[in-house]
Short mmCIF file of C-alpha atoms in Angstrom, two decimals:
data_model
loop_
_atom_site.label_atom_id
_atom_site.label_comp_id
_atom_site.label_asym_id
_atom_site.label_seq_id
_atom_site.Cartn_x
_atom_site.Cartn_y
_atom_site.Cartn_z
CA UNK A 42 -17.38 21.69 12.24
CA UNK A 43 -17.76 23.28 15.72
CA UNK A 44 -21.34 22.24 16.57
CA UNK A 45 -20.60 18.67 17.66
CA UNK A 46 -19.31 17.97 21.13
CA UNK A 47 -19.83 14.20 21.16
CA UNK A 48 -18.32 12.51 18.10
CA UNK A 49 -14.49 12.24 18.53
CA UNK A 50 -13.86 12.10 14.82
CA UNK A 51 -15.37 15.51 14.26
CA UNK A 52 -12.21 17.44 15.18
CA UNK A 53 -12.23 21.20 15.53
CA UNK A 54 -9.51 22.73 13.37
CA UNK A 55 -9.76 26.08 15.10
CA UNK A 56 -8.86 24.58 18.50
CA UNK A 57 -6.75 21.81 16.91
CA UNK A 58 -8.48 19.13 18.97
CA UNK A 59 -10.12 15.74 18.44
CA UNK A 60 -12.21 15.66 21.61
CA UNK A 61 -13.47 12.81 23.69
CA UNK A 62 -17.06 13.22 24.90
CA UNK A 63 -18.00 14.04 28.52
CA UNK A 64 -14.56 14.23 29.98
CA UNK A 65 -13.42 16.98 32.33
CA UNK A 66 -9.83 18.17 32.25
CA UNK A 67 -8.03 17.48 35.51
CA UNK A 68 -5.27 19.89 36.47
CA UNK A 69 -4.49 18.02 39.74
CA UNK A 70 -2.71 15.10 38.15
CA UNK A 71 0.35 13.67 39.78
CA UNK A 72 3.79 14.34 38.25
CA UNK A 73 5.63 11.16 37.47
CA UNK A 74 9.25 10.96 38.26
CA UNK A 75 11.73 12.13 35.66
CA UNK A 76 14.84 10.08 35.32
CA UNK A 77 17.70 11.28 33.11
CA UNK A 78 16.58 14.40 31.25
CA UNK A 79 15.58 17.76 32.66
CA UNK A 80 12.08 17.56 31.18
CA UNK A 81 9.45 14.89 30.53
CA UNK A 82 7.02 15.26 27.68
CA UNK A 83 3.92 13.03 27.88
CA UNK A 84 1.99 12.83 24.62
CA UNK A 85 -1.56 11.49 24.48
CA UNK A 86 -2.49 10.65 20.89
CA UNK A 87 -4.39 8.23 18.67
CA UNK A 88 -3.36 6.67 15.28
CA UNK A 89 -6.40 8.11 13.39
CA UNK A 90 -6.45 11.54 15.12
CA UNK A 91 -6.36 14.10 12.28
CA UNK A 92 -5.27 16.91 14.63
CA UNK A 93 -2.36 14.74 15.79
CA UNK A 94 -1.32 14.31 12.13
CA UNK A 95 -1.51 18.14 11.94
CA UNK A 96 1.00 18.43 14.76
CA UNK A 97 3.65 16.22 13.21
CA UNK A 98 5.73 19.15 11.86
CA UNK A 99 5.97 20.73 15.29
CA UNK A 100 6.88 17.53 17.06
CA UNK A 101 9.54 16.67 14.50
CA UNK A 102 11.20 20.03 14.94
CA UNK A 103 10.91 19.74 18.78
CA UNK A 104 12.78 16.51 18.60
CA UNK A 105 15.58 18.00 16.50
CA UNK A 106 16.04 20.98 18.73
CA UNK A 107 15.20 19.75 22.26
CA UNK A 108 15.25 15.95 22.35
CA UNK A 109 18.50 16.10 24.31
CA UNK A 110 16.65 17.58 27.29
CA UNK A 111 13.26 15.94 26.68
CA UNK A 112 12.21 12.47 27.79
CA UNK A 113 9.32 11.88 25.40
CA UNK A 114 6.54 9.26 26.09
CA UNK A 115 3.72 8.35 23.68
CA UNK A 116 0.45 7.12 25.11
CA UNK A 117 -2.67 5.96 23.27
CA UNK A 118 -5.88 7.65 24.25
CA UNK A 119 -8.57 5.56 22.56
CA UNK A 120 -10.18 8.07 20.21
CA UNK A 121 -12.72 5.73 18.51
CA UNK A 122 -13.84 2.64 20.53
CA UNK A 123 -16.58 1.87 18.02
CA UNK A 124 -19.41 3.59 16.10
CA UNK A 125 -21.85 4.11 18.90
CA UNK A 126 -22.04 7.84 18.09
CA UNK A 127 -24.86 9.67 16.42
CA UNK A 128 -24.43 13.45 16.62
CA UNK A 129 -23.13 16.53 14.88
CA UNK A 130 -23.78 15.20 11.40
CA UNK A 131 -21.49 12.18 11.89
CA UNK A 132 -23.25 8.90 12.56
CA UNK A 133 -21.36 6.61 10.22
CA UNK A 134 -17.85 6.32 8.75
CA UNK A 135 -18.80 7.86 5.33
CA UNK A 136 -19.65 11.09 7.27
CA UNK A 137 -15.99 11.56 8.14
CA UNK A 138 -14.69 11.68 4.57
CA UNK A 139 -15.52 15.27 3.86
CA UNK A 140 -14.43 16.40 7.26
CA UNK A 141 -10.93 14.94 6.82
CA UNK A 142 -10.61 16.64 3.49
CA UNK A 143 -11.50 19.96 5.21
CA UNK A 144 -9.00 19.63 8.03
CA UNK A 145 -6.33 18.62 5.54
CA UNK A 146 -6.49 22.10 4.07
CA UNK A 147 -6.62 23.67 7.49
CA UNK A 148 -3.53 21.97 8.81
CA UNK A 149 -1.65 22.12 5.46
CA UNK A 150 -1.08 18.41 5.78
CA UNK A 151 -2.17 15.85 3.21
CA UNK A 152 -5.20 13.76 4.28
CA UNK A 153 -7.39 11.80 1.91
CA UNK A 154 -10.73 11.30 3.53
CA UNK A 155 -11.80 8.71 0.99
CA UNK A 156 -10.63 5.84 3.20
CA UNK A 157 -14.00 6.30 5.07
CA UNK A 158 -15.80 5.67 1.80
CA UNK A 159 -13.62 2.88 0.42
CA UNK A 160 -12.43 0.83 3.41
CA UNK A 161 -13.65 2.44 6.62
CA UNK A 162 -12.29 1.69 10.10
CA UNK A 163 -14.56 0.51 12.82
CA UNK A 164 -12.30 1.50 15.70
CA UNK A 165 -8.84 3.02 16.47
CA UNK A 166 -8.15 0.35 19.07
CA UNK A 167 -6.43 -2.28 16.96
CA UNK A 168 -3.66 0.07 15.62
CA UNK A 169 -3.35 1.49 19.18
CA UNK A 170 -2.80 -1.94 20.67
CA UNK A 171 -0.35 -2.68 17.82
CA UNK A 172 1.62 0.39 18.78
CA UNK A 173 1.90 -0.90 22.36
CA UNK A 174 3.05 -4.25 21.00
CA UNK A 175 5.72 -2.44 18.96
CA UNK A 176 6.82 -0.52 22.06
CA UNK A 177 7.46 -3.87 23.76
CA UNK A 178 10.21 -4.50 21.13
CA UNK A 179 11.74 -0.99 20.66
CA UNK A 180 10.31 2.38 21.62
CA UNK A 181 12.07 4.22 18.80
CA UNK A 182 10.91 1.69 16.22
CA UNK A 183 7.44 1.98 17.63
CA UNK A 184 7.33 5.74 16.92
CA UNK A 185 8.44 4.99 13.35
CA UNK A 186 5.79 2.33 13.16
CA UNK A 187 3.12 4.73 14.29
CA UNK A 188 4.24 7.20 11.61
CA UNK A 189 3.93 4.58 8.92
CA UNK A 190 0.46 3.60 10.14
CA UNK A 191 -0.55 7.27 9.91
CA UNK A 192 0.80 7.62 6.42
CA UNK A 193 -1.14 4.51 5.46
CA UNK A 194 -4.54 5.76 6.79
CA UNK A 195 -4.24 9.48 6.02
CA UNK A 196 -2.53 9.32 2.57
CA UNK A 197 -2.80 5.75 1.24
CA UNK A 198 -6.42 5.10 2.35
CA UNK A 199 -5.52 1.94 4.09
CA UNK A 200 -7.75 0.45 6.86
CA UNK A 201 -5.06 0.12 9.56
CA UNK A 202 -7.27 -2.08 11.71
CA UNK A 203 -6.48 -4.89 9.28
CA UNK A 204 -3.53 -7.11 10.21
CA UNK A 205 -2.23 -7.17 6.66
CA UNK A 206 -1.56 -3.42 6.83
CA UNK A 207 -0.18 -3.60 10.38
CA UNK A 208 2.18 -6.38 9.22
CA UNK A 209 3.40 -4.23 6.36
CA UNK A 210 4.10 -1.30 8.62
CA UNK A 211 5.88 -3.61 11.06
CA UNK A 212 8.10 -5.07 8.34
CA UNK A 213 8.94 -1.61 6.99
CA UNK A 214 10.03 -0.51 10.51
CA UNK A 215 12.14 -3.63 11.10
CA UNK A 216 10.00 -5.08 13.78
CA UNK A 217 9.63 -8.87 14.45
CA UNK A 218 6.15 -9.48 13.01
CA UNK A 219 5.71 -12.85 14.77
CA UNK A 220 6.50 -11.35 18.22
CA UNK A 221 4.30 -8.31 17.37
CA UNK A 222 1.38 -10.66 16.73
CA UNK A 223 1.98 -12.58 19.87
CA UNK A 224 2.23 -9.43 22.01
CA UNK A 225 -0.74 -7.86 20.17
CA UNK A 226 -2.93 -10.71 21.34
CA UNK A 227 -1.34 -10.79 24.73
CA UNK A 228 0.27 -8.16 27.02
CA UNK A 229 -0.11 -5.24 24.62
CA UNK A 230 -3.89 -5.11 25.35
CA UNK A 231 -3.07 -4.64 29.08
CA UNK A 232 -0.57 -1.85 28.23
CA UNK A 233 -3.20 -0.16 26.09
CA UNK A 234 -5.67 -0.36 28.97
CA UNK A 235 -2.96 1.21 31.12
CA UNK A 236 -2.68 4.08 28.70
CA UNK A 237 -6.43 4.59 28.74
CA UNK A 238 -6.37 4.67 32.52
CA UNK A 239 -3.48 7.13 32.52
CA UNK A 240 -5.40 9.39 30.14
CA UNK A 241 -8.38 9.30 32.50
CA UNK A 242 -6.06 10.07 35.45
CA UNK A 243 -4.70 13.07 33.68
CA UNK A 244 -8.28 14.14 32.69
CA UNK A 245 -7.42 14.00 28.96
CA UNK A 246 -10.47 15.13 26.98
CA UNK A 247 -9.05 15.27 23.46
CA UNK A 248 -6.01 14.82 21.27
CA UNK A 249 -3.37 15.87 20.88
CA UNK A 250 -2.73 16.68 24.56
CA UNK A 251 0.78 17.22 25.70
CA UNK A 252 2.09 17.60 29.30
CA UNK A 253 5.54 18.81 30.00
CA UNK A 254 6.98 18.46 33.56
CA UNK A 255 10.25 19.49 35.11
CA UNK A 256 12.01 17.81 38.06
CA UNK A 257 10.65 20.45 40.45
CA UNK A 258 7.09 19.29 39.80
CA UNK A 259 6.11 22.29 37.63
CA UNK A 260 4.19 21.54 34.51
CA UNK A 261 2.52 22.96 31.48
CA UNK A 262 -0.08 21.59 29.15
CA UNK A 263 -0.46 22.08 25.35
CA UNK A 264 -3.88 21.17 24.19
CA UNK A 265 -4.61 20.82 20.56
CA UNK A 266 -2.57 21.57 17.43
CA UNK A 267 -0.59 24.65 18.35
CA UNK A 268 2.25 26.58 16.65
CA UNK A 269 5.84 25.58 17.40
CA UNK A 270 6.47 28.89 19.34
CA UNK A 271 4.05 27.61 22.05
CA UNK A 272 6.08 24.40 22.58
CA UNK A 273 9.27 26.39 22.88
CA UNK A 274 7.76 28.84 25.29
CA UNK A 275 6.70 25.94 27.49
CA UNK A 276 10.11 24.41 27.48
CA UNK A 277 11.85 27.71 28.35
CA UNK A 278 9.33 28.37 31.13
CA UNK A 279 10.00 25.04 32.76
CA UNK A 280 13.73 25.06 32.10
CA UNK A 281 15.00 28.61 31.57
CA UNK A 282 18.55 27.36 31.00
CA UNK A 283 17.44 25.15 28.05
CA UNK A 284 19.46 25.75 24.94
CA UNK A 285 18.13 24.38 21.65
CA UNK A 286 20.42 22.27 19.58
CA UNK A 287 21.47 23.63 16.29
CA UNK A 288 20.77 21.20 13.42
CA UNK A 289 21.60 21.07 9.78
CA UNK A 290 18.69 22.03 7.53
CA UNK A 291 20.29 20.36 4.60
CA UNK A 292 17.74 17.98 2.87
CA UNK A 293 20.19 15.05 3.08
CA UNK A 294 20.39 15.46 6.88
CA UNK A 295 16.69 16.00 7.35
CA UNK A 296 15.73 12.92 5.22
CA UNK A 297 18.35 10.83 7.10
CA UNK A 298 16.53 11.72 10.36
CA UNK A 299 13.08 11.44 8.91
CA UNK A 300 12.55 9.06 6.00
CA UNK A 301 9.49 10.91 4.74
CA UNK A 302 8.35 14.54 4.90
CA UNK A 303 5.39 16.61 3.68
CA UNK A 304 5.96 20.09 2.29
CA UNK A 305 4.55 21.54 5.50
CA UNK A 306 7.06 19.47 7.57
CA UNK A 307 10.01 20.31 5.33
CA UNK A 308 9.02 24.04 5.57
CA UNK A 309 8.89 23.85 9.37
CA UNK A 310 12.25 22.04 9.60
CA UNK A 311 14.13 23.99 6.96
CA UNK A 312 12.74 27.44 7.61
CA UNK A 313 11.77 28.11 3.99
CA UNK A 314 8.17 28.73 2.79
CA UNK A 315 5.74 26.05 1.86
CA UNK A 316 5.89 26.96 -1.90
CA UNK A 317 9.69 26.96 -1.85
CA UNK A 318 9.70 23.62 -0.03
CA UNK A 319 7.40 22.01 -2.57
CA UNK A 320 9.41 23.27 -5.56
CA UNK A 321 12.68 22.10 -3.95
CA UNK A 322 11.28 18.66 -3.10
CA UNK A 323 9.93 18.25 -6.62
CA UNK A 324 13.40 19.07 -7.96
CA UNK A 325 14.93 16.38 -5.73
CA UNK A 326 12.34 14.00 -7.03
CA UNK A 327 13.19 14.86 -10.65
CA UNK A 328 16.83 14.19 -9.84
CA UNK A 329 15.98 10.69 -8.51
CA UNK A 330 16.81 11.50 -4.85
CA UNK A 331 13.24 11.31 -3.54
CA UNK A 332 10.05 9.54 -4.34
CA UNK A 333 6.76 11.53 -4.40
CA UNK A 334 3.48 10.10 -3.15
CA UNK A 335 0.69 12.26 -4.40
CA UNK A 336 -2.80 12.48 -2.95
CA UNK A 337 -5.79 14.69 -3.86
CA UNK A 338 -4.98 16.96 -0.85
CA UNK A 339 -1.17 17.10 -1.05
CA UNK A 340 1.99 15.05 -1.29
CA UNK A 341 4.54 13.09 0.72
CA UNK A 342 8.21 12.94 -0.30
CA UNK A 343 10.16 9.80 0.60
CA UNK A 344 13.86 9.13 0.66
CA UNK A 345 14.72 6.74 -2.05
CA UNK A 346 16.36 3.52 -0.88
CA UNK A 347 19.81 2.71 -2.34
CA UNK A 348 18.53 -0.28 -4.25
CA UNK A 349 16.17 1.98 -6.26
CA UNK A 350 18.80 4.49 -7.29
#
């Protein structure tokens, strides 16, 4: 999995990066102004980036502990424009299937690669543009929308380039679907192009790439799927006075913040082991508190809506 340097879908689990070909990292980027909070976190990602799915547990914990001092921005990086790649053993969508199954085990996050066999995507651009359209309505809902799109493609084997699936994710998030469609076909394309330009300006060469700035212009970069301790170290380096927020690790509180969690995510947020998390989440499922979505490479637990109890 390390031989290919050209195909962006052949992510390297050891570095935790889905890399864009022929891009040099630029460390001389300009620091954008920070408004209200002491630190700004700029996250370059892509809806079908498996390494970005692998970093969800760390990001979710970061938001619980440090969101009060972090202004977080999501930017789309354009991982897969089309299938004009032919290297490293991946030249067509079906070649990705086994790779996704492998990185699922490595990141301990459920991913079913069979979407590349059953209903393959031809690009990551449509869901990226849809995210920008969602941001035009509500930035918080857009992040929830992106999460649902990822669950669809990684766990439910849905081709999220198709409007029917984008619509379903939008409805579940509470977005205005008609406006989303209008913006998707209009200004959202420009905003996506702006994201691609910003990624180039920052010299982003793979995903996930995270930049953290403070108001003095100091910065740090986290490249790839890294452990939570590295995120915390970056924050404390840029803001030594930062104090993390204590949060309740009770399942009811966690599932009120995040509607769905994997065992790896619940383990990261609750501080208990993966095996303990899985056993506990299964007990909650048996008691009718959660629903369980099972895949061949792991499960997702979802808070049951009141009308189903």
